[in-house]
Amino acid sequence: MNLYFKSMLCSLFLCCGFAQAQSGKISGKVLTSAKQPLVSAVVSLALVKDNTLVKTEITQADGSFEFANLANAAYQIAVENEGYKSYLSTSINIDSQQEVVWPEITMETQQSNTLQEVVVKKKKPFIENKIDRTVVNVEAFITAAGGDAMDVLEKSPGISVDQNGTITFKGKSGVQVFIDDKPTYLSGAELEAYLKSLPASTLDKIELMTNPPAKYDAAGSAGVINIISKRSKAKGFNGSVTSRYSQGQRPQTRQGFNFNYLNNKVRLFGNVGYAYQNPVNDLFIFRRFKNADLTTKSLFYQNSFFRTQVNTGNAKIGLDYYVNDKTTLGIGLTGILKSSRQKTDVRSTLTNSASVIDSTIIANNIENEKFKNGGINLNFRHDIDTLGQKITVDLDYLKYETETNQRFNNFVYQPDNSLSSQDALHGILPTDIAIYSLKSDYTHPLPNQGTFEAGYKGSFSKTDNIADYRDIIAGNEVPNYDTSNHFKYDEIINAVYVNFNTSYKKFTFQTGLRLEHTDSKGNQLGNVEKPASTFKRNYTNLFPTVYVMYKLDSIGNNQLVINYGKRINRPYFQDLNPFVSPLDKFTFYSGNPYLDPNFSDNYEFSYRYKELFSTTLSYAHSKDDINETIEIKDEIYYSRPGNIGKSEYYSLNVNAQIPFAKWWSANVYSEVTYSHFQSQLYTEGLNSSGTFWYFMMNNSFKFKKDWSAELSGNYTTDVTSTQFVLLARSNVSLGVQKKILKGKGSLKLSANDIFFSNLNNGIIKNIQLTDANWRNRGDSRFVALTFTYSFGKSFETKSQHDANGADSEKNRVKN
């Protein structure tokens, strides 16, 4: 299917979708006891005969709601809103072509407004399926309580994290991580560190999108993970405090404070957190070097023991000012300060083919790192009318600063343990990233619950990387020009998009088209021994998306969904940096300024039954995938990113929510994926393939007297990914929770990786005359105790200042 045909298909849906369906409809208005419109109330429509939920809507600025495209049946309307008593209508009988205007609904206020008396009647499901995404509700995790965003991601279906912090989604790398609809612009270890700084208690849900809508950046060949922060809608001052202590091989702690204040004109919200982490890692590496006739030439063994101490502080504060019923101004500030110190003891042994020791190298390495991240967001929202027409504008500035100070000390011993030589290297590596972004979105409602959206986004990114390495000779530091360098990279991306969705009888359509133009330039400044070099690139691409959902029955319990999307994966800023950086005496990392962007086409076909069961068959084809590649030169190991010529993925997954009993429910996710990679890598040809199976089960138990528990586990078979085979791994976790202090507090005891089976082991293939494998044992088994306390009061919300309901907030950046 070529690009022209795909674009024409999108245009066809955009045009044909404006057709209006004539079917049953129920509409009405919800008012307060003062006869004012009640905005953002949840209105549910259910069948009378079996209480099956048909649709859910949110009341508009005038309190109105509407359910269209209804089949012949008897229905009931239910209305719920914080601070009000629930409302349930009598039976409403409609016939096709009939429109029912229900009498005005007046909601009665609750007698008491204290937070502890609010009764939660419904628990969010673990997984929710929508036409363009899967939603994971964070509050469903007991074992993630008091943890961080990375803990939650690793427990989400289809997501795994490797030893370098690389996140894969349904077996594919290249996933983009967003925070509240904004890209993080980070990758690998930097992204892992950032996500570990975000407390799980501040998160509301995780949105998993293999084919994101056109309003999202086209970056991310594996899709987008969007992490949504919590936001309270209750008036008054309320919040929570969280404290967690965990004990593995080393102790770790985390504290957090969340707050929200809302009055007639102002909403103030934010969170503050601190974490102390003290992880350890035991890494073993083996390499066998071969002669041309494939006989063994020499052997290399390396044991590395990492001891790390990390202190992280994070803060986020936001302010919304409600100018009037239709206009809101907002500002958000974010900040993270992280300092870490890592000590690594390394023992490397080289032997001949008969395993006779040739030499032993003892290394004592120290790395100190300081990471700073600050951001400011200015936002504007204006509701043009009461029907849902609106415009939003976001201005963002992000700043990342990292300063790494390294010291490598190597001692070489002969077989008789005599010291033959020693050397030392000192490295200072500052990195600055500045990002400026302007984004504007326009939304226009259409008949049949349709919506037309259009928008623009422009971003400008500047990176500045310095590697200053010095050999220490006789106590003096002498510049090492082989590894020292200075690299700058600038990138400008301009994008426009249109997106449209509508319903016609049993069909729901959503389609979009995004245009992105990229200008980039890199400048390696060189040094006294190495010449400077520059490169420039610019390219323009179209990215279509199409979603079609068909209801197999009039209620929509059984659905078929098909979607297609084109994605791009641009090289990370650090990956374009060409200079070589030592990890130890035998292993080096370098960037690749010749990386091309990667383009992929993703297709999915799904069947869904209510929110209980779904299965998806998917296919993805990718050109120039960006992955880690390995090259051996003179028995020295070089790791650098490279383009993989052709990658294909075939996948089938099943997700089920099983209510075994009133007190026991489970979510089960299983996936089988076949992947195939073809490329030319250095001196070797790559033609690797493999099939892996992933299984995850999360059991939730609810007992009497406010006790609850969770038992979760996952298992992954061997995964083939370009040159690497990640060996099988598993994880079993258990959590128990007790509500205390009249429901305002809770104590949670959890145990992670009980059988210590979540180990990172693997094999490296397609290296010239070399076999290699590794085993990495982290501090994954631990016990954690978490205390959470909620406080505050909520009051009746006046409608004029609740114009930002749930639907509008998820389209806004609120950092």
Short mmCIF file of N, CA, C and O in Angstrom, two decimals, residues 5-68:
data_model
loop_
_atom_site.label_atom_id
_atom_site.label_comp_id
_atom_site.label_asym_id
_atom_site.label_seq_id
_atom_site.Cartn_x
_atom_site.Cartn_y
_atom_site.Cartn_z
N PHE A 5 -1.92 6.05 -1.92
CA PHE A 5 -3.18 5.36 -1.64
C PHE A 5 -3.62 5.55 -0.19
O PHE A 5 -4.79 5.76 0.11
N LYS A 6 -2.62 5.47 0.74
CA LYS A 6 -2.95 5.65 2.16
C LYS A 6 -3.50 7.05 2.41
O LYS A 6 -4.46 7.23 3.17
N SER A 7 -2.90 8.06 1.77
CA SER A 7 -3.37 9.43 1.96
C SER A 7 -4.76 9.61 1.39
O SER A 7 -5.61 10.28 1.97
N MET A 8 -5.02 8.98 0.22
CA MET A 8 -6.36 9.05 -0.36
C MET A 8 -7.38 8.37 0.54
O MET A 8 -8.52 8.83 0.67
N LEU A 9 -6.99 7.25 1.18
CA LEU A 9 -7.89 6.55 2.09
C LEU A 9 -8.26 7.44 3.26
O LEU A 9 -9.42 7.51 3.66
N CYS A 10 -7.25 8.15 3.81
CA CYS A 10 -7.53 9.08 4.91
C CYS A 10 -8.50 10.17 4.46
O CYS A 10 -9.45 10.51 5.16
N SER A 11 -8.27 10.73 3.25
CA SER A 11 -9.13 11.80 2.74
C SER A 11 -10.55 11.30 2.52
O SER A 11 -11.52 12.02 2.77
N LEU A 12 -10.68 10.05 2.05
CA LEU A 12 -12.00 9.47 1.85
C LEU A 12 -12.78 9.40 3.15
O LEU A 12 -13.95 9.78 3.21
N PHE A 13 -12.13 8.94 4.23
CA PHE A 13 -12.79 8.87 5.53
C PHE A 13 -13.14 10.27 6.03
O PHE A 13 -14.18 10.48 6.64
N LEU A 14 -12.26 11.24 5.78
CA LEU A 14 -12.53 12.60 6.22
C LEU A 14 -13.79 13.15 5.55
O LEU A 14 -14.55 13.89 6.15
N CYS A 15 -13.96 12.79 4.28
CA CYS A 15 -15.11 13.31 3.55
C CYS A 15 -16.39 12.55 3.88
O CYS A 15 -17.42 13.14 4.18
N CYS A 16 -16.30 11.22 3.83
CA CYS A 16 -17.52 10.43 4.01
C CYS A 16 -18.02 10.47 5.43
O CYS A 16 -19.18 10.23 5.71
N GLY A 17 -17.16 10.78 6.38
CA GLY A 17 -17.55 10.77 7.77
C GLY A 17 -18.55 11.83 8.14
O GLY A 17 -19.15 11.77 9.20
N PHE A 18 -18.72 12.87 7.28
CA PHE A 18 -19.64 13.94 7.62
C PHE A 18 -21.10 13.52 7.43
O PHE A 18 -22.02 14.23 7.82
N ALA A 19 -21.30 12.35 6.82
CA ALA A 19 -22.67 11.87 6.65
C ALA A 19 -23.31 11.62 8.00
O ALA A 19 -22.71 11.10 8.91
N GLN A 20 -24.55 11.99 8.15
CA GLN A 20 -25.23 11.87 9.43
C GLN A 20 -26.07 10.60 9.48
O GLN A 20 -26.75 10.25 8.52
N ALA A 21 -26.02 9.91 10.63
CA ALA A 21 -26.85 8.72 10.83
C ALA A 21 -28.13 9.12 11.54
O ALA A 21 -28.10 9.89 12.48
N GLN A 22 -29.26 8.59 11.10
CA GLN A 22 -30.55 8.86 11.71
C GLN A 22 -30.96 7.65 12.54
O GLN A 22 -31.25 6.60 12.00
N SER A 23 -30.88 7.76 13.89
CA SER A 23 -31.26 6.65 14.77
C SER A 23 -31.73 7.23 16.07
O SER A 23 -31.76 8.45 16.26
N GLY A 24 -32.09 6.33 17.03
CA GLY A 24 -32.61 6.79 18.31
C GLY A 24 -31.64 7.66 19.07
O GLY A 24 -30.43 7.46 19.01
N LYS A 25 -32.19 8.62 19.84
CA LYS A 25 -31.34 9.54 20.57
C LYS A 25 -32.01 9.94 21.87
O LYS A 25 -33.23 10.12 21.93
N ILE A 26 -31.19 10.06 22.93
CA ILE A 26 -31.67 10.55 24.23
C ILE A 26 -30.80 11.74 24.61
O ILE A 26 -29.56 11.64 24.58
N SER A 27 -31.42 12.85 24.97
CA SER A 27 -30.66 14.03 25.39
C SER A 27 -31.32 14.63 26.63
O SER A 27 -32.45 14.30 26.98
N GLY A 28 -30.56 15.51 27.30
CA GLY A 28 -31.10 16.14 28.50
C GLY A 28 -30.11 17.10 29.10
O GLY A 28 -29.04 17.38 28.52
N LYS A 29 -30.44 17.61 30.30
CA LYS A 29 -29.58 18.53 31.03
C LYS A 29 -29.50 18.14 32.49
O LYS A 29 -30.47 17.61 33.06
N VAL A 30 -28.33 18.38 33.09
CA VAL A 30 -28.12 18.11 34.51
C VAL A 30 -27.85 19.44 35.21
O VAL A 30 -26.99 20.22 34.78
N LEU A 31 -28.63 19.72 36.29
CA LEU A 31 -28.54 21.00 37.00
C LEU A 31 -28.21 20.77 38.47
O LEU A 31 -28.44 19.69 39.02
N THR A 32 -27.66 21.81 39.11
CA THR A 32 -27.46 21.78 40.55
C THR A 32 -28.77 22.13 41.24
O THR A 32 -29.76 22.51 40.60
N SER A 33 -28.78 22.04 42.57
CA SER A 33 -30.00 22.41 43.31
C SER A 33 -30.32 23.88 43.16
O SER A 33 -31.46 24.31 43.36
N ALA A 34 -29.29 24.70 42.76
CA ALA A 34 -29.52 26.13 42.52
C ALA A 34 -29.92 26.39 41.08
O ALA A 34 -29.93 27.53 40.62
N LYS A 35 -30.24 25.33 40.35
CA LYS A 35 -30.67 25.40 38.95
C LYS A 35 -29.58 25.95 38.03
O LYS A 35 -29.88 26.55 36.99
N GLN A 36 -28.32 25.72 38.42
CA GLN A 36 -27.20 26.07 37.56
C GLN A 36 -26.71 24.80 36.84
O GLN A 36 -26.80 23.71 37.39
N PRO A 37 -26.16 24.94 35.61
CA PRO A 37 -25.67 23.75 34.90
C PRO A 37 -24.56 23.05 35.70
O PRO A 37 -23.69 23.71 36.27
N LEU A 38 -24.61 21.73 35.76
CA LEU A 38 -23.58 20.94 36.42
C LEU A 38 -22.65 20.39 35.33
O LEU A 38 -23.05 19.54 34.53
N VAL A 39 -21.44 20.90 35.30
CA VAL A 39 -20.50 20.58 34.23
C VAL A 39 -19.62 19.40 34.63
O VAL A 39 -19.29 19.22 35.81
N SER A 40 -19.28 18.58 33.65
CA SER A 40 -18.36 17.45 33.81
C SER A 40 -18.90 16.34 34.69
O SER A 40 -18.15 15.56 35.24
N ALA A 41 -20.23 16.28 34.85
CA ALA A 41 -20.82 15.16 35.56
C ALA A 41 -20.79 13.93 34.64
O ALA A 41 -20.87 14.03 33.42
N VAL A 42 -20.63 12.75 35.23
CA VAL A 42 -20.57 11.51 34.46
C VAL A 42 -21.99 10.96 34.28
O VAL A 42 -22.67 10.65 35.26
N VAL A 43 -22.43 10.86 33.03
CA VAL A 43 -23.76 10.36 32.70
C VAL A 43 -23.60 9.02 32.00
O VAL A 43 -22.94 8.93 30.97
N SER A 44 -24.20 7.98 32.58
CA SER A 44 -24.09 6.63 32.02
C SER A 44 -25.45 6.17 31.50
O SER A 44 -26.49 6.47 32.09
N LEU A 45 -25.42 5.43 30.40
CA LEU A 45 -26.63 4.87 29.81
C LEU A 45 -26.51 3.35 29.83
O LEU A 45 -25.53 2.79 29.33
N ALA A 46 -27.50 2.68 30.43
CA ALA A 46 -27.45 1.23 30.56
C ALA A 46 -28.77 0.62 30.11
O ALA A 46 -29.83 1.27 30.12
N LEU A 47 -28.72 -0.65 29.70
CA LEU A 47 -29.93 -1.38 29.33
C LEU A 47 -30.67 -1.81 30.59
O LEU A 47 -30.07 -2.25 31.57
N VAL A 48 -31.99 -1.69 30.58
CA VAL A 48 -32.80 -2.04 31.74
C VAL A 48 -32.77 -3.55 31.98
O VAL A 48 -32.69 -4.00 33.12
N LYS A 49 -32.77 -4.33 30.90
CA LYS A 49 -32.96 -5.78 31.06
C LYS A 49 -31.82 -6.47 31.81
O LYS A 49 -32.06 -7.39 32.58
N ASP A 50 -30.59 -6.03 31.60
CA ASP A 50 -29.48 -6.70 32.28
C ASP A 50 -28.46 -5.73 32.86
O ASP A 50 -27.36 -6.13 33.26
N ASN A 51 -28.81 -4.44 32.87
CA ASN A 51 -27.94 -3.40 33.44
C ASN A 51 -26.60 -3.28 32.72
O ASN A 51 -25.60 -2.83 33.28
N THR A 52 -26.54 -3.69 31.44
CA THR A 52 -25.32 -3.59 30.66
C THR A 52 -25.04 -2.13 30.30
O THR A 52 -25.92 -1.43 29.80
N LEU A 53 -23.83 -1.68 30.56
CA LEU A 53 -23.45 -0.31 30.23
C LEU A 53 -23.34 -0.15 28.72
O LEU A 53 -22.64 -0.91 28.04
N VAL A 54 -24.02 0.86 28.16
CA VAL A 54 -24.02 1.11 26.72
C VAL A 54 -23.03 2.21 26.37
O VAL A 54 -22.16 2.04 25.53
N LYS A 55 -23.17 3.37 27.03
CA LYS A 55 -22.28 4.50 26.75
C LYS A 55 -22.11 5.35 28.01
O LYS A 55 -22.93 5.30 28.92
N THR A 56 -21.05 6.12 28.02
CA THR A 56 -20.81 7.09 29.09
C THR A 56 -20.47 8.44 28.46
O THR A 56 -19.68 8.49 27.51
N GLU A 57 -21.07 9.51 28.95
CA GLU A 57 -20.80 10.85 28.46
C GLU A 57 -20.47 11.78 29.63
O GLU A 57 -20.76 11.47 30.79
N ILE A 58 -19.87 12.93 29.31
CA ILE A 58 -19.57 13.99 30.28
C ILE A 58 -20.42 15.20 29.92
O ILE A 58 -20.48 15.60 28.75
N THR A 59 -21.12 15.79 30.89
CA THR A 59 -21.97 16.94 30.61
C THR A 59 -21.14 18.12 30.12
O THR A 59 -20.01 18.35 30.57
N GLN A 60 -21.72 18.91 29.20
CA GLN A 60 -21.04 20.06 28.62
C GLN A 60 -21.15 21.28 29.53
O GLN A 60 -21.68 21.20 30.64
N ALA A 61 -20.67 22.43 29.04
CA ALA A 61 -20.65 23.66 29.84
C ALA A 61 -22.06 24.11 30.24
O ALA A 61 -22.25 24.77 31.27
N ASP A 62 -23.07 23.76 29.42
CA ASP A 62 -24.45 24.13 29.77
C ASP A 62 -25.18 23.00 30.49
O ASP A 62 -26.40 23.07 30.68
N GLY A 63 -24.44 21.97 30.90
CA GLY A 63 -25.04 20.85 31.62
C GLY A 63 -25.67 19.80 30.72
O GLY A 63 -26.25 18.84 31.22
N SER A 64 -25.57 19.98 29.41
CA SER A 64 -26.26 19.07 28.49
C SER A 64 -25.48 17.79 28.24
O SER A 64 -24.26 17.74 28.42
N PHE A 65 -26.21 16.75 27.82
CA PHE A 65 -25.61 15.49 27.40
C PHE A 65 -26.46 14.91 26.29
O PHE A 65 -27.63 15.30 26.09
N GLU A 66 -25.88 13.97 25.54
CA GLU A 66 -26.60 13.37 24.42
C GLU A 66 -26.06 11.98 24.13
O GLU A 66 -24.85 11.77 24.10
N PHE A 67 -26.97 11.03 23.93
CA PHE A 67 -26.63 9.69 23.49
C PHE A 67 -27.29 9.47 22.13
O PHE A 67 -28.53 9.52 22.03
N ALA A 68 -26.49 9.24 21.10
CA ALA A 68 -27.04 9.07 19.75
C ALA A 68 -26.79 7.65 19.26
O ALA A 68 -26.11 6.85 19.90
#
